[in-house]
Short mmCIF file of C-alpha atoms and ligand atoms in Angstrom, two decimals:
data_model
loop_
_atom_site.label_atom_id
_atom_site.label_comp_id
_atom_site.label_asym_id
_atom_site.label_seq_id
_atom_site.Cartn_x
_atom_site.Cartn_y
_atom_site.Cartn_z
CA MET A 6 0.08 -0.04 -0.06
CA LEU A 7 1.21 3.40 -0.81
CA LYS A 8 2.81 5.28 2.05
CA ARG A 9 2.71 9.17 1.98
CA VAL A 10 5.16 10.93 4.20
CA LEU A 11 5.28 14.66 4.97
CA ILE A 12 8.88 16.03 5.81
CA VAL A 13 8.92 19.56 7.43
CA GLY A 14 11.82 21.81 6.71
CA SER A 15 14.00 22.92 3.87
CA GLY A 16 17.62 22.03 4.57
CA GLY A 17 20.14 19.45 3.79
CA ARG A 18 18.79 17.29 6.51
CA GLU A 19 15.34 17.39 5.09
CA HIS A 20 16.69 16.38 1.68
CA ALA A 21 18.44 13.54 3.24
CA LEU A 22 15.39 12.47 5.19
CA ALA A 23 13.14 12.51 2.16
CA TRP A 24 16.04 10.53 0.23
CA ALA A 25 16.28 8.05 3.12
CA CYS A 26 12.35 7.50 3.33
CA ALA A 27 12.10 6.80 -0.46
CA ARG A 28 15.20 4.87 -0.86
CA ASP A 29 14.90 1.44 -2.56
CA ARG A 30 11.00 1.90 -2.39
CA ASP A 31 8.41 2.64 -4.79
CA ASP A 32 5.59 2.37 -2.54
CA VAL A 33 6.59 5.70 -0.75
CA GLU A 34 5.42 9.18 -1.70
CA VAL A 35 7.26 12.02 -0.05
CA ILE A 36 6.03 15.60 0.17
CA VAL A 37 8.49 18.19 1.71
CA ALA A 38 7.00 21.55 3.13
CA PRO A 39 8.59 23.83 2.12
CA GLY A 40 11.61 21.93 0.67
CA ASN A 41 14.33 23.07 -1.60
CA GLY A 42 15.69 22.65 -5.03
CA GLY A 43 17.06 19.06 -4.32
CA THR A 44 13.89 17.73 -2.55
CA ALA A 45 11.95 18.95 -5.69
CA ARG A 46 13.68 16.20 -7.70
CA ILE A 47 12.83 13.41 -5.53
CA ALA A 48 9.73 14.57 -3.77
CA GLU A 49 6.83 16.94 -4.03
CA ASN A 50 7.42 20.49 -2.46
CA VAL A 51 4.55 22.38 -0.92
CA VAL A 52 5.16 26.05 -0.20
CA LEU A 53 4.34 26.74 3.52
CA SER A 54 6.48 27.90 6.69
CA ALA A 55 7.86 25.07 8.59
CA THR A 56 6.79 26.90 11.86
CA ASP A 57 3.33 27.34 10.72
CA ALA A 58 1.96 24.53 12.80
CA ALA A 59 -1.66 24.78 11.79
CA SER A 60 -0.91 24.80 8.02
CA VAL A 61 1.20 21.76 8.42
CA ALA A 62 -1.55 19.96 10.29
CA ARG A 63 -4.01 20.92 7.63
CA LEU A 64 -1.82 19.82 4.86
CA ALA A 65 -1.17 16.49 6.48
CA ARG A 66 -4.88 15.91 6.72
CA ALA A 67 -5.74 17.26 3.35
CA ARG A 68 -3.25 14.90 1.88
CA ASP A 69 -4.07 11.89 3.87
CA VAL A 70 -0.31 11.49 5.18
CA ASP A 71 0.66 8.53 7.10
CA LEU A 72 3.66 10.01 8.84
CA VAL A 73 4.89 13.55 9.59
CA ILE A 74 8.56 13.87 10.21
CA ILE A 75 9.70 17.17 11.71
CA GLY A 76 13.21 18.42 10.62
CA PRO A 77 14.11 21.68 12.44
CA ASP A 78 14.15 22.67 16.08
CA ALA A 79 12.01 25.79 15.33
CA ALA A 80 9.20 23.73 13.84
CA ALA A 81 9.22 21.50 16.94
CA ALA A 82 9.33 24.36 19.20
CA ALA A 83 6.34 26.07 17.35
CA GLY A 84 4.01 23.13 18.09
CA VAL A 85 4.07 21.58 14.62
CA GLY A 86 4.13 18.02 16.55
CA ASP A 87 1.16 19.23 18.89
CA ALA A 88 -0.97 20.26 15.95
CA CYS A 89 -0.41 17.27 13.90
CA LEU A 90 -1.29 14.87 16.80
CA ALA A 91 -4.30 17.09 17.55
CA ALA A 92 -5.37 16.59 14.13
CA GLY A 93 -4.96 12.74 14.49
CA VAL A 94 -1.80 12.55 12.43
CA THR A 95 1.17 10.14 13.18
CA VAL A 96 4.15 12.17 14.06
CA PHE A 97 7.96 11.41 14.33
CA GLY A 98 9.09 14.48 16.29
CA PRO A 99 8.53 15.84 19.68
CA THR A 100 5.80 18.00 21.05
CA ALA A 101 6.74 21.50 21.89
CA ALA A 102 6.85 20.52 25.71
CA ALA A 103 9.26 17.57 24.93
CA ALA A 104 11.34 19.91 22.71
CA ARG A 105 12.23 22.21 25.56
CA ILE A 106 15.08 19.71 26.00
CA GLU A 107 16.58 21.88 23.18
CA SER A 108 14.60 25.14 23.27
CA SER A 109 15.66 25.99 26.88
CA LYS A 110 19.08 25.40 27.96
CA SER A 111 18.22 26.06 31.59
CA TYR A 112 15.63 23.35 31.33
CA ALA A 113 17.85 20.99 29.89
CA LYS A 114 20.77 21.57 32.42
CA ALA A 115 18.23 21.28 35.29
CA LEU A 116 16.88 17.99 34.04
CA MET A 117 20.54 16.58 33.65
CA ASP A 118 21.34 17.46 37.18
CA GLU A 119 18.24 15.76 38.36
CA SER A 120 18.78 12.51 36.09
CA GLY A 121 22.44 12.17 37.00
CA ILE A 122 23.59 13.09 33.37
CA ALA A 123 27.07 14.34 33.44
CA THR A 124 27.26 17.98 32.32
CA ALA A 125 29.40 21.02 32.95
CA ARG A 126 28.72 23.14 36.08
CA TRP A 127 26.39 25.93 35.34
CA VAL A 128 24.19 28.84 36.52
CA THR A 129 21.23 30.55 34.93
CA GLY A 130 19.73 34.11 35.26
CA GLY A 131 18.55 37.37 33.65
CA SER A 132 19.72 40.93 33.91
CA GLU A 133 18.57 40.99 37.50
CA ASP A 134 20.94 38.12 38.55
CA ARG A 135 24.13 39.81 37.24
CA VAL A 136 25.74 39.70 40.40
CA ALA A 137 25.38 36.02 40.93
CA LEU A 138 26.33 35.41 37.20
CA GLU A 139 29.57 37.49 37.56
CA ARG A 140 30.22 35.66 40.77
CA PHE A 141 30.05 32.18 38.80
CA ILE A 142 32.41 33.54 36.15
CA ALA A 143 34.92 34.59 38.76
CA ASP A 144 34.81 31.25 40.54
CA VAL A 145 35.71 29.27 37.17
CA GLY A 146 38.55 31.88 36.65
CA GLY A 147 36.76 33.43 33.46
CA ALA A 148 36.96 30.19 31.58
CA CYS A 149 33.33 29.74 30.71
CA VAL A 150 30.80 29.50 27.96
CA VAL A 151 27.99 32.07 27.93
CA LYS A 152 24.81 30.58 26.18
CA ALA A 153 21.34 32.29 25.19
CA ASP A 154 18.71 30.30 27.02
CA GLY A 155 16.47 30.03 23.97
CA LEU A 156 16.97 29.00 20.43
CA ALA A 157 19.56 30.95 18.54
CA LEU A 158 20.04 29.04 15.34
CA GLY A 159 23.08 27.24 16.87
CA LYS A 160 24.94 30.63 17.22
CA GLY A 161 23.88 31.40 20.84
CA ALA A 162 26.95 30.00 22.54
CA VAL A 163 30.20 32.30 23.25
CA VAL A 164 33.29 30.47 24.47
CA CYS A 165 35.14 32.74 26.76
CA ALA A 166 38.81 32.83 28.16
CA SER A 167 38.56 35.63 30.65
CA ALA A 168 36.04 37.28 32.93
CA GLU A 169 36.31 40.32 30.52
CA GLU A 170 35.26 38.40 27.64
CA ALA A 171 32.55 36.85 29.59
CA HIS A 172 31.05 40.04 30.77
CA THR A 173 31.14 41.30 27.12
CA ALA A 174 29.16 38.21 26.29
CA LEU A 175 26.74 38.87 28.97
CA ASP A 176 26.23 42.33 27.71
CA ALA A 177 25.56 41.20 24.29
CA CYS A 178 22.98 38.62 25.22
CA LEU A 179 21.20 40.56 28.09
CA LEU A 180 21.47 43.84 27.01
CA GLY A 181 21.71 43.72 23.39
CA ALA A 182 19.16 42.58 20.96
CA ARG A 183 21.40 39.99 19.56
CA TYR A 184 19.41 37.08 20.23
CA GLY A 185 15.78 38.65 20.86
CA ASP A 186 13.82 36.82 23.25
CA ALA A 187 16.04 33.96 23.36
CA GLY A 188 18.65 36.06 25.08
CA ASP A 189 16.48 37.53 28.03
CA ARG A 190 18.21 34.88 30.21
CA VAL A 191 21.40 33.06 29.99
CA VAL A 192 23.02 29.83 31.00
CA VAL A 193 26.78 30.38 31.91
CA GLU A 194 28.75 27.10 32.29
CA GLU A 195 32.21 26.06 33.09
CA ARG A 196 34.33 25.68 29.89
CA LEU A 197 35.38 22.30 29.20
CA GLN A 198 38.15 21.04 26.94
CA GLY A 199 38.29 18.07 24.68
CA LEU A 200 37.13 16.47 21.48
CA GLU A 201 33.43 16.68 20.62
CA VAL A 202 31.32 13.98 19.24
CA SER A 203 27.50 13.62 18.48
CA VAL A 204 25.45 10.69 19.50
CA LEU A 205 21.77 10.57 18.38
CA GLY A 206 19.06 8.03 19.09
CA LEU A 207 15.64 7.33 17.94
CA SER A 208 12.92 7.05 20.36
CA ASP A 209 9.21 6.29 20.78
CA GLY A 210 9.08 8.01 24.18
CA ARG A 211 10.31 4.93 26.03
CA SER A 212 12.98 3.06 24.12
CA VAL A 213 16.17 4.44 22.49
CA ARG A 214 17.67 3.03 19.19
CA VAL A 215 21.07 4.59 18.73
CA LEU A 216 22.40 5.72 15.57
CA PRO A 217 26.11 5.60 14.37
CA PRO A 218 28.17 8.37 16.11
CA ALA A 219 29.06 11.42 14.06
CA ARG A 220 31.33 14.57 14.38
CA ASP A 221 30.34 17.84 12.90
CA HIS A 222 32.93 20.58 12.12
CA LYS A 223 31.34 23.67 13.32
CA ARG A 224 33.80 26.42 12.40
CA ALA A 225 33.88 28.21 9.07
CA PHE A 226 37.50 27.66 7.92
CA ASP A 227 40.07 24.92 7.94
CA GLY A 228 41.92 24.10 11.20
CA ASP A 229 38.67 24.88 13.08
CA ARG A 230 39.28 28.69 12.85
CA GLY A 231 36.69 31.38 12.22
CA PRO A 232 33.18 31.94 13.41
CA ASN A 233 30.79 29.08 14.39
CA THR A 234 28.27 27.95 11.63
CA GLY A 235 25.40 25.44 11.32
CA GLY A 236 28.12 22.81 10.40
CA MET A 237 30.53 22.81 7.49
CA GLY A 238 30.76 19.05 7.23
CA ALA A 239 30.55 15.80 9.15
CA VAL A 240 31.92 12.40 9.33
CA ALA A 241 30.50 9.15 10.60
CA PRO A 242 31.62 7.23 12.47
CA PRO A 243 34.57 9.66 13.73
CA PRO A 244 37.91 7.63 13.61
CA ASP A 245 38.43 7.64 17.42
CA ILE A 246 34.73 6.57 18.41
CA ASP A 247 33.01 3.23 17.75
CA HIS A 248 29.44 2.20 17.74
CA GLY A 249 30.12 0.46 21.19
CA PHE A 250 30.71 4.05 22.64
CA ALA A 251 27.55 5.21 21.23
CA GLU A 252 25.65 2.33 22.87
CA HIS A 253 27.33 3.32 26.29
CA VAL A 254 26.15 7.04 25.74
CA ALA A 255 22.69 5.70 24.85
CA ARG A 256 22.55 3.84 28.25
CA THR A 257 24.15 6.74 30.44
CA VAL A 258 22.83 9.84 28.51
CA LEU A 259 20.02 9.28 26.16
CA GLN A 260 17.93 6.64 28.09
CA PRO A 261 17.90 8.85 31.34
CA CYS A 262 16.90 11.79 29.19
CA ILE A 263 14.18 9.90 27.62
CA ASP A 264 13.15 8.35 31.02
CA ALA A 265 13.16 11.99 32.58
CA LEU A 266 11.08 13.47 29.88
CA ARG A 267 8.47 10.71 30.30
CA ALA A 268 8.34 10.97 33.97
CA ARG A 269 7.54 14.77 33.54
CA GLY A 270 4.47 13.78 31.34
CA THR A 271 6.32 15.07 28.24
CA ALA A 272 7.31 11.87 26.54
CA PHE A 273 9.91 12.51 23.69
CA VAL A 274 9.25 10.93 20.30
CA GLY A 275 11.63 11.55 17.55
CA CYS A 276 15.47 11.92 17.19
CA LEU A 277 17.26 12.97 20.46
CA TYR A 278 20.64 14.25 19.81
CA ALA A 279 23.36 14.45 22.54
CA GLY A 280 26.21 16.91 21.77
CA LEU A 281 29.27 15.52 23.78
CA MET A 282 32.59 16.62 24.78
CA LEU A 283 35.26 13.92 25.58
CA THR A 284 37.07 15.49 28.64
CA PRO A 285 39.85 14.03 30.79
CA GLU A 286 37.51 13.76 33.50
CA GLY A 287 35.07 11.71 31.39
CA THR A 288 32.20 12.28 28.85
CA ARG A 289 30.07 15.46 29.42
CA VAL A 290 26.97 16.49 27.68
CA LEU A 291 27.16 20.15 26.12
CA GLU A 292 23.69 20.07 24.76
CA PHE A 293 20.58 18.18 23.86
CA ASN A 294 18.91 18.76 20.38
CA ALA A 295 15.44 17.52 19.80
CA ARG A 296 16.10 16.73 16.19
CA PHE A 297 18.61 15.11 13.74
CA GLY A 298 21.78 17.37 13.24
CA ASP A 299 22.45 19.02 10.01
CA PRO A 300 24.80 17.98 8.42
CA GLU A 301 25.12 14.87 10.66
CA ALA A 302 22.04 13.44 9.42
CA GLN A 303 23.69 13.69 5.83
CA VAL A 304 26.30 11.20 6.82
CA MET A 305 24.31 9.04 9.16
CA LEU A 306 21.24 8.29 7.06
CA PRO A 307 23.34 6.84 4.19
CA LEU A 308 24.96 4.27 6.50
CA LEU A 309 21.82 2.64 7.85
CA ALA A 310 21.30 -0.85 6.82
CA GLU A 311 17.53 -1.12 7.68
CA PRO A 312 14.79 1.12 6.31
CA ALA A 313 14.77 4.56 7.88
CA LEU A 314 11.05 5.02 7.36
CA ASP A 315 10.17 1.93 9.10
CA LEU A 316 12.24 3.01 12.18
CA PHE A 317 10.56 6.41 12.15
CA THR A 318 7.11 4.67 11.70
CA MET A 319 7.81 2.31 14.77
CA ALA A 320 8.96 5.20 16.95
CA ALA A 321 6.01 7.49 16.06
CA ARG A 322 3.75 4.32 16.87
CA GLY A 323 5.47 3.61 20.11
CA GLU A 324 6.75 0.36 19.12
CA LEU A 325 10.50 0.91 18.78
CA GLU A 326 12.73 -1.83 20.07
CA ALA A 327 15.85 -0.86 22.20
CA GLY A 328 19.27 -1.47 20.78
CA ARG A 329 21.35 -0.04 17.89
CA VAL A 330 20.25 0.66 14.33
CA ALA A 331 21.81 -1.69 11.90
CA VAL A 332 24.48 0.09 9.99
CA GLN A 333 26.75 -0.76 7.23
CA GLU A 334 30.52 -1.16 8.22
CA ARG A 335 31.48 1.74 6.18
CA SER A 336 32.51 5.50 6.64
CA ALA A 337 30.80 8.46 5.46
CA VAL A 338 32.18 11.90 4.87
CA GLY A 339 30.12 14.97 4.00
CA VAL A 340 31.37 18.45 3.02
CA VAL A 341 29.42 21.36 2.93
CA ALA A 342 29.57 23.98 0.14
CA ALA A 343 28.75 27.37 1.34
CA ALA A 344 27.85 30.69 -0.48
CA ALA A 345 30.09 33.66 -0.27
CA GLY A 346 29.56 35.51 3.06
CA TYR A 347 28.41 32.53 4.98
CA PRO A 348 27.89 32.46 8.13
CA GLY A 349 27.11 36.29 7.78
CA ASP A 350 25.14 37.81 5.01
CA VAL A 351 25.34 35.75 2.02
CA ARG A 352 25.15 36.14 -1.81
CA THR A 353 22.41 34.17 -3.34
CA GLY A 354 20.92 33.69 -7.02
CA ASP A 355 24.13 32.13 -8.47
CA GLU A 356 23.78 29.08 -10.96
CA ILE A 357 25.23 25.67 -9.55
CA VAL A 358 27.26 24.09 -12.15
CA GLY A 359 29.00 20.48 -12.40
CA LEU A 360 26.25 18.60 -10.45
CA GLU A 361 25.87 16.29 -13.36
CA ARG A 362 29.54 15.23 -13.17
CA LEU A 363 29.21 13.66 -9.64
CA ASP A 364 29.87 10.04 -9.40
CA PRO A 365 26.53 7.93 -9.54
CA ASP A 366 27.14 6.54 -6.01
CA VAL A 367 28.09 10.02 -4.46
CA LEU A 368 25.28 11.81 -2.72
CA CYS A 369 24.41 15.46 -3.00
CA PHE A 370 22.00 16.90 -0.53
CA HIS A 371 20.79 20.21 -1.37
CA ALA A 372 20.14 22.91 1.29
CA GLY A 373 20.07 26.49 0.11
CA THR A 374 19.12 25.82 -3.56
CA ARG A 375 16.08 26.50 -5.72
CA SER A 376 15.54 24.98 -9.33
CA GLY A 377 15.11 27.04 -12.27
CA ALA A 378 12.82 26.51 -15.29
CA GLY A 379 15.21 24.57 -17.27
CA GLY A 380 16.28 21.92 -14.60
CA GLU A 381 19.32 24.00 -13.49
CA PHE A 382 19.76 24.89 -9.91
CA TYR A 383 20.55 28.43 -8.12
CA THR A 384 22.05 29.16 -4.74
CA ALA A 385 19.51 30.43 -2.21
CA GLY A 386 21.06 30.16 1.25
CA GLY A 387 24.22 30.07 3.40
CA ARG A 388 24.81 26.40 3.26
CA VAL A 389 24.24 25.44 -0.22
CA LEU A 390 24.78 21.72 -0.61
CA CYS A 391 26.61 18.82 0.82
CA VAL A 392 28.58 16.32 -0.99
CA VAL A 393 28.47 12.94 0.83
CA ALA A 394 30.58 10.04 -0.17
CA LEU A 395 31.05 6.42 1.51
CA GLY A 396 34.07 4.41 1.70
CA GLN A 397 35.57 1.30 3.22
CA GLY A 398 37.41 3.68 5.62
CA LEU A 399 37.30 7.28 6.36
CA ASP A 400 40.27 8.09 4.09
CA ASP A 401 38.62 6.40 1.14
CA ALA A 402 35.30 8.25 1.79
CA ARG A 403 37.12 11.59 2.28
CA ARG A 404 39.11 11.21 -0.94
CA CYS A 405 36.08 10.42 -2.83
CA ALA A 406 34.01 13.43 -1.24
CA TYR A 407 36.66 15.90 -2.18
CA ASP A 408 37.21 14.57 -5.57
CA ASN A 409 33.47 14.98 -6.26
CA ILE A 410 32.92 18.34 -4.46
CA GLY A 411 35.85 19.69 -6.87
CA ARG A 412 33.56 19.17 -9.86
CA VAL A 413 30.76 21.51 -8.66
CA SER A 414 30.93 25.17 -8.57
CA PHE A 415 29.25 28.47 -8.23
CA THR A 416 30.34 32.09 -7.64
CA GLY A 417 31.83 32.64 -4.23
CA MET A 418 31.47 28.97 -3.38
CA HIS A 419 33.80 28.03 -0.33
CA PHE A 420 34.18 24.82 1.61
CA ARG A 421 36.56 23.21 4.23
CA SER A 422 39.34 21.33 2.89
CA ASP A 423 39.78 19.27 6.04
CA ILE A 424 36.56 17.48 6.90
CA GLY A 425 37.42 14.06 8.14
CA ALA A 426 41.30 14.80 7.96
CA THR A 427 43.25 13.01 10.81
CA GLY A 428 44.63 15.68 13.17
CA ALA A 429 41.79 18.11 12.46
CA PRO A 430 38.95 16.88 14.72
CA SER A 431 36.37 19.43 16.13
CA ARG A 432 38.15 20.69 19.25
CA SER A 433 36.91 23.44 21.77
CA ASP A 434 39.33 26.14 21.14
CA PRO A 435 40.54 27.73 24.27
CA LEU A 436 40.68 31.08 22.63
CA GLY A 437 38.12 31.13 20.09
CA VAL A 438 35.00 33.17 20.52
CA THR A 439 32.19 31.15 18.96
CA ALA A 440 29.38 33.39 18.27
P1 AMP B 520 25.79 24.64 22.16
O1 AMP B 520 25.06 25.93 21.72
O2 AMP B 520 25.35 24.43 23.63
O3 AMP B 520 25.63 23.69 21.12
O4 AMP B 520 27.16 24.95 22.08
C1 AMP B 520 27.79 25.36 20.89
C2 AMP B 520 29.37 24.92 20.85
O5 AMP B 520 30.10 25.66 21.84
C3 AMP B 520 29.59 23.46 21.12
O6 AMP B 520 29.48 22.64 20.01
C4 AMP B 520 31.03 23.63 21.65
O7 AMP B 520 32.06 23.78 20.67
C5 AMP B 520 31.04 24.93 22.32
N1 AMP B 520 30.76 24.55 23.84
C6 AMP B 520 29.44 24.43 24.33
N2 AMP B 520 29.35 24.30 25.71
C7 AMP B 520 30.84 24.27 26.07
C8 AMP B 520 31.60 24.00 27.21
N3 AMP B 520 30.89 23.90 28.47
N4 AMP B 520 32.78 23.99 27.16
C9 AMP B 520 33.58 24.30 25.99
N5 AMP B 520 32.94 24.53 24.86
C10 AMP B 520 31.62 24.41 24.86
N1 LIG B 521 25.29 20.50 13.23
C1 LIG B 521 24.98 20.76 14.57
C2 LIG B 521 23.42 20.90 14.83
O1 LIG B 521 22.76 20.38 13.83
O2 LIG B 521 22.87 21.16 15.72
#
């Protein structure tokens, strides 16, 4: 029987989700709202805002959709999941209340403390708590991270090396309009050192099925320099991490978080993402996200050895079995091509050429693209596309990804040349300001 899936969002993650759901199946019809140039090729795009919960629910009902998959954090926080559930539609993605694990950092930190999930020491407050915030900053010798409490497009954390830097970051957050309402309150936490890794699991509100671990490269330029971005590329699995580690994180981090959310009456259905730092004192959680990572999804989903849509459907129906998702014993490397100016103001409207020259087994997930009348594509956003290659090992995958991305071009295109390179993992930079 034909299955109809509605994917909410417009990034590379959503293109990868659409691809994974339809992969090797002719009994699946995919709608993406609003989608991008790439999803238009493999699915039907419907123009609406991903955060317009009522319209998404109406569309799902009108098109008799079997499953809605929520891509971005903003859609979950805007209540897309709640509106679809209220309309009687099956949803893979959290309610707004469950998504608070991402949309409020102070909520997440308190839940971690209460559930025994290891995380950095922290304090929270608004302008009226300035004295207490500054006292904490003094206690940790100025080495801290100042975070807007609310959603800030992944750009709300400032890593500080001194009290002076931290006070400036507090000003920017609490006094400036930089993050809007998201910055009315801040979380200040002790700055940790170590390699970062992401472990994600699917959940039906009760059980966790863990995905292959991944590592994102957040900084704009080679050698982890420059401003933070949404992510310039990713690898799965990282060379220093195996699936056994991911299962350990599922037991000690993801499952306790899922249990705590259920105990609060806000069961979490969807993909729970733990951003971790491997410190000399042990693994610490930096953040939870209530969704797939972008570009982590682009490297994880192609590695799956069981149908993604079946997993999402089982999770949405409360029928997921705990354990690990079956994956191929291969490595994936994804390199993001960004537009001139990214992560600041970007140039758009340039034609993307060379896509037809990619190897047939190499994947290209679109993000900021739109299709033209003649089947050509134009840039339409900061992160434009992500070229993903699989290989027997990381080096194979990396060579193939770079060989292929070199065949694609558009005016102002830039990408990192060290995604997945040994010795260039994503490390917290003691001196860097990640804003
Ligand atoms: P977040 O907004 O919580 O995802 O943090 C964004 C980035 O800031 C992380 O990926 C880390 O690179 C860095 N970061 C966050 N928290 C800490 C911390 N406690 N210590 C060091 N770096 C951090
Ligand atoms: N790539 C980081 C994120 O999706 O949050």
